[in-house]
CSV table of C-alpha atoms in Angstrom, one decimal:
chain,number,residue,atom,x,y,z
A,25,UNK,CA,154.8,27.1,148.9
A,26,UNK,CA,151.9,28.0,151.1
A,27,UNK,CA,149.3,30.4,149.9
A,28,UNK,CA,150.1,33.8,151.1
A,29,UNK,CA,146.4,34.4,152.0
A,30,UNK,CA,146.5,31.6,154.6
A,31,UNK,CA,147.5,32.8,158.0
A,32,UNK,CA,148.2,30.4,160.9
A,33,UNK,CA,145.9,31.6,163.7
A,34,UNK,CA,147.1,29.4,166.6
A,35,UNK,CA,144.8,31.6,168.7
A,36,UNK,CA,143.0,34.1,166.4
A,37,UNK,CA,142.2,37.4,168.1
A,38,UNK,CA,138.7,37.5,166.8
A,39,UNK,CA,136.1,35.4,165.1
A,40,UNK,CA,133.5,36.7,162.6
A,41,UNK,CA,129.9,35.5,163.2
A,42,UNK,CA,127.8,35.4,160.0
A,43,UNK,CA,124.4,35.3,161.6
A,44,UNK,CA,122.2,33.1,159.4
A,45,UNK,CA,124.0,32.7,156.1
A,46,UNK,CA,121.5,32.8,153.2
A,47,UNK,CA,119.0,34.8,155.1
A,48,UNK,CA,121.0,38.0,155.6
A,49,UNK,CA,118.2,40.2,154.0
A,50,UNK,CA,115.7,38.8,156.5
A,51,UNK,CA,117.9,39.4,159.6
A,52,UNK,CA,115.8,42.3,160.8
A,53,UNK,CA,112.5,40.4,160.5
A,54,UNK,CA,114.0,37.3,162.1
A,55,UNK,CA,115.2,39.4,165.0
A,56,UNK,CA,111.6,40.5,165.9
A,57,UNK,CA,110.3,37.1,167.2
A,58,UNK,CA,113.7,36.3,168.7
A,59,UNK,CA,113.7,39.6,170.6
A,60,UNK,CA,110.1,39.0,171.7
A,61,UNK,CA,111.0,35.5,172.9
A,62,UNK,CA,113.9,36.8,174.9
A,63,UNK,CA,111.8,39.6,176.6
A,64,UNK,CA,109.2,37.0,177.6
A,65,UNK,CA,111.9,34.7,178.9
A,66,UNK,CA,113.6,37.4,181.0
A,67,UNK,CA,110.3,38.8,182.4
A,68,UNK,CA,108.8,35.4,183.0
A,69,UNK,CA,111.8,33.9,184.8
A,70,UNK,CA,112.3,37.0,187.0
A,71,UNK,CA,108.6,36.9,187.9
A,72,UNK,CA,109.0,33.3,189.0
A,73,UNK,CA,112.1,34.1,191.1
A,74,UNK,CA,110.3,37.1,192.7
A,75,UNK,CA,107.1,35.2,193.5
A,76,UNK,CA,108.9,32.2,195.0
A,77,UNK,CA,111.2,34.5,197.1
A,78,UNK,CA,108.2,36.5,198.4
A,79,UNK,CA,105.9,33.6,199.2
A,80,UNK,CA,107.1,31.5,202.2
A,81,UNK,CA,104.6,28.7,201.2
A,82,UNK,CA,106.6,28.2,198.0
A,83,UNK,CA,109.9,27.5,199.7
A,84,UNK,CA,109.8,23.8,199.0
A,85,UNK,CA,112.1,21.4,197.2
A,86,UNK,CA,110.2,21.6,193.8
A,87,UNK,CA,110.2,25.4,193.8
A,88,UNK,CA,113.9,25.5,194.8
A,89,UNK,CA,114.6,23.4,191.7
A,90,UNK,CA,112.2,25.8,189.8
A,91,UNK,CA,114.3,28.8,190.8
A,92,UNK,CA,117.4,26.9,189.7
A,93,UNK,CA,115.7,26.3,186.4
A,94,UNK,CA,114.8,30.0,186.1
A,95,UNK,CA,118.3,31.2,186.7
A,96,UNK,CA,119.6,28.6,184.2
A,97,UNK,CA,117.2,29.8,181.6
A,98,UNK,CA,118.1,33.4,182.1
A,99,UNK,CA,121.8,32.7,181.7
A,100,UNK,CA,121.2,30.4,178.7
A,101,UNK,CA,119.1,32.9,176.7
A,102,UNK,CA,121.3,35.9,177.7
A,103,UNK,CA,124.4,34.0,176.6
A,104,UNK,CA,123.3,34.1,172.9
A,105,UNK,CA,120.6,36.7,172.3
A,106,UNK,CA,122.4,40.1,172.9
A,107,UNK,CA,125.2,39.3,170.5
A,108,UNK,CA,122.8,37.8,168.0
A,109,UNK,CA,120.7,40.9,168.0
A,110,UNK,CA,123.9,43.0,167.6
A,111,UNK,CA,124.6,41.0,164.5
A,112,UNK,CA,121.1,41.4,163.1
A,113,UNK,CA,120.6,45.1,164.0
A,114,UNK,CA,124.1,46.7,163.9
A,115,UNK,CA,126.0,44.2,161.7
A,116,UNK,CA,128.4,43.8,164.7
A,117,UNK,CA,129.9,40.4,163.7
A,118,UNK,CA,133.2,40.4,165.4
A,119,UNK,CA,133.6,38.4,168.7
A,120,UNK,CA,136.9,38.0,170.6
A,121,UNK,CA,138.4,34.6,170.5
A,122,UNK,CA,138.2,34.2,174.3
A,123,UNK,CA,134.7,35.6,174.4
A,124,UNK,CA,133.6,33.1,171.8
A,125,UNK,CA,134.9,30.2,173.9
A,126,UNK,CA,133.2,31.6,177.0
A,127,UNK,CA,129.9,31.9,175.1
A,128,UNK,CA,130.4,28.3,173.8
A,129,UNK,CA,131.1,27.1,177.4
A,130,UNK,CA,128.1,28.9,178.9
A,131,UNK,CA,125.7,27.5,176.3
A,132,UNK,CA,126.6,23.9,176.8
A,133,UNK,CA,127.3,24.1,180.5
A,134,UNK,CA,123.9,25.6,181.4
A,135,UNK,CA,122.1,23.2,178.9
A,136,UNK,CA,123.7,20.3,180.8
A,137,UNK,CA,122.6,21.9,184.1
A,138,UNK,CA,119.0,22.4,182.9
A,139,UNK,CA,118.9,18.7,182.0
A,140,UNK,CA,120.1,17.8,185.4
A,141,UNK,CA,117.5,20.0,187.0
A,142,UNK,CA,114.7,18.2,185.2
A,143,UNK,CA,116.1,14.9,186.7
A,144,UNK,CA,116.0,16.5,190.2
A,145,UNK,CA,112.4,17.6,189.6
A,146,UNK,CA,111.5,14.1,188.5
A,147,UNK,CA,113.0,12.7,191.7
A,148,UNK,CA,111.0,15.2,193.7
A,149,UNK,CA,107.7,14.1,192.0
A,150,UNK,CA,108.6,10.4,192.5
A,151,UNK,CA,109.1,10.9,196.3
A,152,UNK,CA,106.0,13.2,196.6
A,153,UNK,CA,103.7,10.7,194.9
A,154,UNK,CA,105.2,7.3,195.6
A,155,UNK,CA,106.4,8.0,199.2
A,156,UNK,CA,104.4,11.1,200.3
A,157,UNK,CA,104.9,10.5,204.0
A,158,UNK,CA,108.7,10.5,203.5
A,159,UNK,CA,108.9,13.5,201.2
A,160,UNK,CA,109.7,16.1,203.9
A,161,UNK,CA,112.4,13.9,205.6
A,162,UNK,CA,113.9,12.8,202.3
A,163,UNK,CA,114.1,16.1,200.5
A,164,UNK,CA,115.4,18.3,203.3
A,165,UNK,CA,117.1,21.6,202.5
A,166,UNK,CA,120.6,20.1,202.9
A,167,UNK,CA,119.7,17.3,200.5
A,168,UNK,CA,118.2,19.8,198.0
A,169,UNK,CA,121.3,21.9,198.2
A,170,UNK,CA,123.6,18.8,197.6
A,171,UNK,CA,121.5,17.8,194.6
A,172,UNK,CA,121.7,21.4,193.2
A,173,UNK,CA,125.4,21.5,193.7
A,174,UNK,CA,125.9,18.1,192.0
A,175,UNK,CA,123.9,19.3,189.0
A,176,UNK,CA,126.0,22.5,188.8
A,177,UNK,CA,129.4,20.6,189.2
A,178,UNK,CA,128.3,18.0,186.6
A,179,UNK,CA,127.7,20.7,184.0
A,180,UNK,CA,130.9,22.5,184.8
A,181,UNK,CA,133.1,19.4,184.6
A,182,UNK,CA,131.6,17.7,181.6
A,183,UNK,CA,131.6,20.8,179.4
A,184,UNK,CA,135.0,22.1,180.5
A,185,UNK,CA,136.9,20.1,177.8
A,186,UNK,CA,134.9,21.9,175.0
A,187,UNK,CA,136.7,25.2,175.2
A,188,UNK,CA,140.0,23.7,176.4
A,189,UNK,CA,140.2,21.5,173.3
A,190,UNK,CA,139.0,24.3,171.0
A,191,UNK,CA,141.7,26.6,172.4
A,192,UNK,CA,144.5,24.3,171.6
A,193,UNK,CA,143.7,23.6,168.0
A,194,UNK,CA,145.6,25.6,165.3
A,195,UNK,CA,143.3,27.8,163.1
A,196,UNK,CA,144.7,28.4,159.7
A,197,UNK,CA,141.8,28.4,157.3
A,198,UNK,CA,139.5,31.2,158.2
A,199,UNK,CA,138.1,32.9,161.3
A,200,UNK,CA,134.6,33.2,159.8
A,201,UNK,CA,131.9,31.2,161.7
A,202,UNK,CA,128.8,30.4,159.6
A,203,UNK,CA,126.5,30.7,162.6
A,204,UNK,CA,124.7,33.2,164.7
A,205,UNK,CA,126.6,32.2,167.9
A,206,UNK,CA,129.7,30.2,168.8
A,207,UNK,CA,128.3,26.7,168.4
A,208,UNK,CA,130.9,24.1,169.4
A,209,UNK,CA,131.2,22.1,166.2
A,210,UNK,CA,131.0,25.2,164.0
A,211,UNK,CA,134.0,26.7,165.8
A,212,UNK,CA,136.2,23.6,165.9
A,213,UNK,CA,135.5,22.9,162.2
A,214,UNK,CA,137.6,26.0,161.4
A,215,UNK,CA,140.7,24.3,162.8
A,216,UNK,CA,143.3,22.9,160.3
A,217,UNK,CA,143.9,19.7,162.2
A,218,UNK,CA,142.1,16.5,163.1
A,219,UNK,CA,139.2,17.5,165.4
A,220,UNK,CA,137.8,14.0,165.9
A,221,UNK,CA,138.5,14.2,169.6
A,222,UNK,CA,136.3,17.3,169.9
A,223,UNK,CA,133.6,15.8,167.6
A,224,UNK,CA,133.5,12.4,169.3
A,225,UNK,CA,133.5,14.0,172.8
A,226,UNK,CA,130.7,16.4,172.0
A,227,UNK,CA,128.6,13.6,170.5
A,228,UNK,CA,129.3,11.2,173.5
A,229,UNK,CA,128.4,14.0,176.0
A,230,UNK,CA,125.2,14.7,174.1
A,231,UNK,CA,124.1,11.1,174.2
A,232,UNK,CA,125.5,10.6,177.8
A,233,UNK,CA,123.7,13.6,179.3
A,234,UNK,CA,120.5,13.4,177.4
A,235,UNK,CA,120.4,9.6,177.4
A,236,UNK,CA,121.2,9.1,181.0
A,237,UNK,CA,118.9,11.9,182.2
A,238,UNK,CA,116.0,10.7,180.1
A,239,UNK,CA,116.6,7.2,181.5
A,240,UNK,CA,116.3,8.4,185.1
A,241,UNK,CA,113.3,10.6,184.3
A,242,UNK,CA,111.6,7.6,182.6
A,243,UNK,CA,112.3,5.3,185.6
A,244,UNK,CA,110.8,7.9,187.9
A,245,UNK,CA,107.7,8.3,185.8
A,246,UNK,CA,107.3,4.6,185.5
A,247,UNK,CA,107.0,4.4,189.2
A,248,UNK,CA,104.8,7.5,189.4
A,249,UNK,CA,102.4,6.1,186.9
A,250,UNK,CA,102.2,2.8,188.7
A,251,UNK,CA,101.3,4.7,191.9
A,252,UNK,CA,98.8,6.9,190.1
A,253,UNK,CA,97.0,4.0,188.5
A,254,UNK,CA,96.8,2.2,191.9
A,255,UNK,CA,94.7,5.1,193.3
A,256,UNK,CA,91.0,4.1,193.9
A,257,UNK,CA,89.2,6.9,192.1
A,258,UNK,CA,89.4,8.7,188.8
A,259,UNK,CA,89.4,12.1,190.5
A,260,UNK,CA,92.3,11.1,192.7
A,261,UNK,CA,94.3,9.9,189.7
A,262,UNK,CA,93.7,13.0,187.7
A,263,UNK,CA,94.5,15.3,190.6
A,264,UNK,CA,97.8,13.5,191.3
A,265,UNK,CA,98.8,13.4,187.7
A,266,UNK,CA,98.0,17.1,187.4
A,267,UNK,CA,100.9,17.8,189.8
A,268,UNK,CA,103.2,16.3,187.2
A,269,UNK,CA,101.9,18.1,184.1
A,270,UNK,CA,104.1,21.2,184.4
A,271,UNK,CA,107.2,19.1,184.7
A,272,UNK,CA,106.2,16.8,181.8
A,273,UNK,CA,105.5,19.8,179.5
A,274,UNK,CA,108.8,21.4,180.4
A,275,UNK,CA,110.6,18.1,179.8
A,276,UNK,CA,109.1,17.7,176.3
A,277,UNK,CA,109.8,21.4,175.5
A,278,UNK,CA,113.5,20.9,176.4
A,279,UNK,CA,114.4,17.4,175.2
A,280,UNK,CA,112.6,17.1,171.9
A,281,UNK,CA,114.1,20.2,170.2
A,282,UNK,CA,117.5,19.5,171.9
A,283,UNK,CA,117.7,15.9,170.7
A,284,UNK,CA,116.4,16.8,167.2
A,285,UNK,CA,118.9,19.6,166.9
A,286,UNK,CA,121.8,17.4,168.0
A,287,UNK,CA,120.9,14.6,165.6
A,288,UNK,CA,120.3,17.0,162.8
A,289,UNK,CA,123.7,18.7,163.3
A,290,UNK,CA,125.6,15.4,163.3
A,291,UNK,CA,123.7,13.5,160.7
A,292,UNK,CA,121.6,15.9,158.7
A,293,UNK,CA,124.2,16.8,156.1
A,294,UNK,CA,121.7,17.4,153.4
A,295,UNK,CA,119.7,19.9,155.4
A,296,UNK,CA,120.2,23.6,154.4
A,297,UNK,CA,122.6,25.5,156.7
A,298,UNK,CA,120.1,28.2,157.6
A,299,UNK,CA,117.6,25.6,158.8
A,300,UNK,CA,120.3,24.1,161.0
A,301,UNK,CA,121.0,27.5,162.6
A,302,UNK,CA,117.4,28.4,163.1
A,303,UNK,CA,116.6,25.1,164.8
A,304,UNK,CA,119.8,25.3,166.9
A,305,UNK,CA,118.8,28.8,168.0
A,306,UNK,CA,115.2,27.9,168.7
A,307,UNK,CA,116.1,25.1,171.1
A,308,UNK,CA,118.0,27.6,173.2
A,309,UNK,CA,115.2,30.2,173.2
A,310,UNK,CA,112.0,28.3,173.3
A,311,UNK,CA,112.4,26.5,176.7
A,312,UNK,CA,113.5,29.6,178.6
A,313,UNK,CA,110.4,31.4,177.2
A,314,UNK,CA,107.9,28.6,177.8
A,315,UNK,CA,109.1,27.3,181.2
A,316,UNK,CA,107.9,30.2,183.3
A,317,UNK,CA,104.6,30.2,181.3
A,318,UNK,CA,104.1,26.5,181.9
A,319,UNK,CA,104.9,26.7,185.6
A,320,UNK,CA,103.0,29.9,186.0
A,321,UNK,CA,99.8,28.6,184.4
A,322,UNK,CA,100.0,25.0,185.8
A,323,UNK,CA,101.1,25.7,189.4
A,324,UNK,CA,98.2,26.9,191.4
A,325,UNK,CA,100.2,28.6,194.2
A,326,UNK,CA,102.3,30.6,191.7
A,327,UNK,CA,99.3,31.5,189.6
A,328,UNK,CA,97.3,32.6,192.6
A,329,UNK,CA,100.2,34.7,193.9
A,330,UNK,CA,100.7,36.3,190.5
A,331,UNK,CA,97.0,37.2,190.2
A,332,UNK,CA,97.0,38.6,193.7
A,333,UNK,CA,100.0,40.8,192.9
A,334,UNK,CA,98.3,42.0,189.7
A,335,UNK,CA,94.9,42.8,191.3
A,336,UNK,CA,96.6,44.5,194.3
A,337,UNK,CA,98.6,46.8,191.9
A,338,UNK,CA,95.4,47.4,189.9
A,339,UNK,CA,93.5,48.5,192.9
């Protein structure tokens, strides 16, 4: 006879997000840096979008990809932070089943898009440095639009099975998610059936997206470095390499925490749960916060335009 306390949720109406189990008393203190990071991310990315739109000289391929990156970062951080802060501040732990799957989809879909944007940026740097005379005829507006569309469609299609598979599983154990947001594996682990399809698919997508994108970026920078080292003077080499610094910093900020969090989640079974959750949250918040700072500080045109706006408003 089945335990009367076990209810078969084929599609449970709600899930309960626990926040960061084990650190409940520190939720208010944890929320302060998270909220600050979110505010910086929102302001920074909106400033990038505003400056690029206002300045005609910035309407090039690289800055088109930068605007895509800013929009992606805004969606990515907004998909988790408001609900997370509601948990920390107001103990609002319930989330509708469909809303949970939508949040799950947005997180992974836009993460995949962000990875694709970095590949597109690497291709732009490759053409600009290795084939500078062909840059304007290679990366025309229609080509940039097609690259952007392919990045978006790739993210949409690859991640679509995540919520579709999660929706079809029967949930009969509990509807309590020991996490601060609807993380994919944390959700499907609640199903009372064999979830190896979801687990293997998510792992293969993580390695496929990250592995393939890192491979293409590495190939681009191999050619870029060859072109840089072939330049005749040290100043020319440093100046040319300087045009890649923003992109390289953004890549390291995104891929290192993402890869570490993914490996930790699948293989770090002895790591405390609260550390898992903190790292998984940080990798979604740190890149959206740092990307506008990196590009604002390292891109002279954006930096000069921002300083001009500030000084004009000051006077």
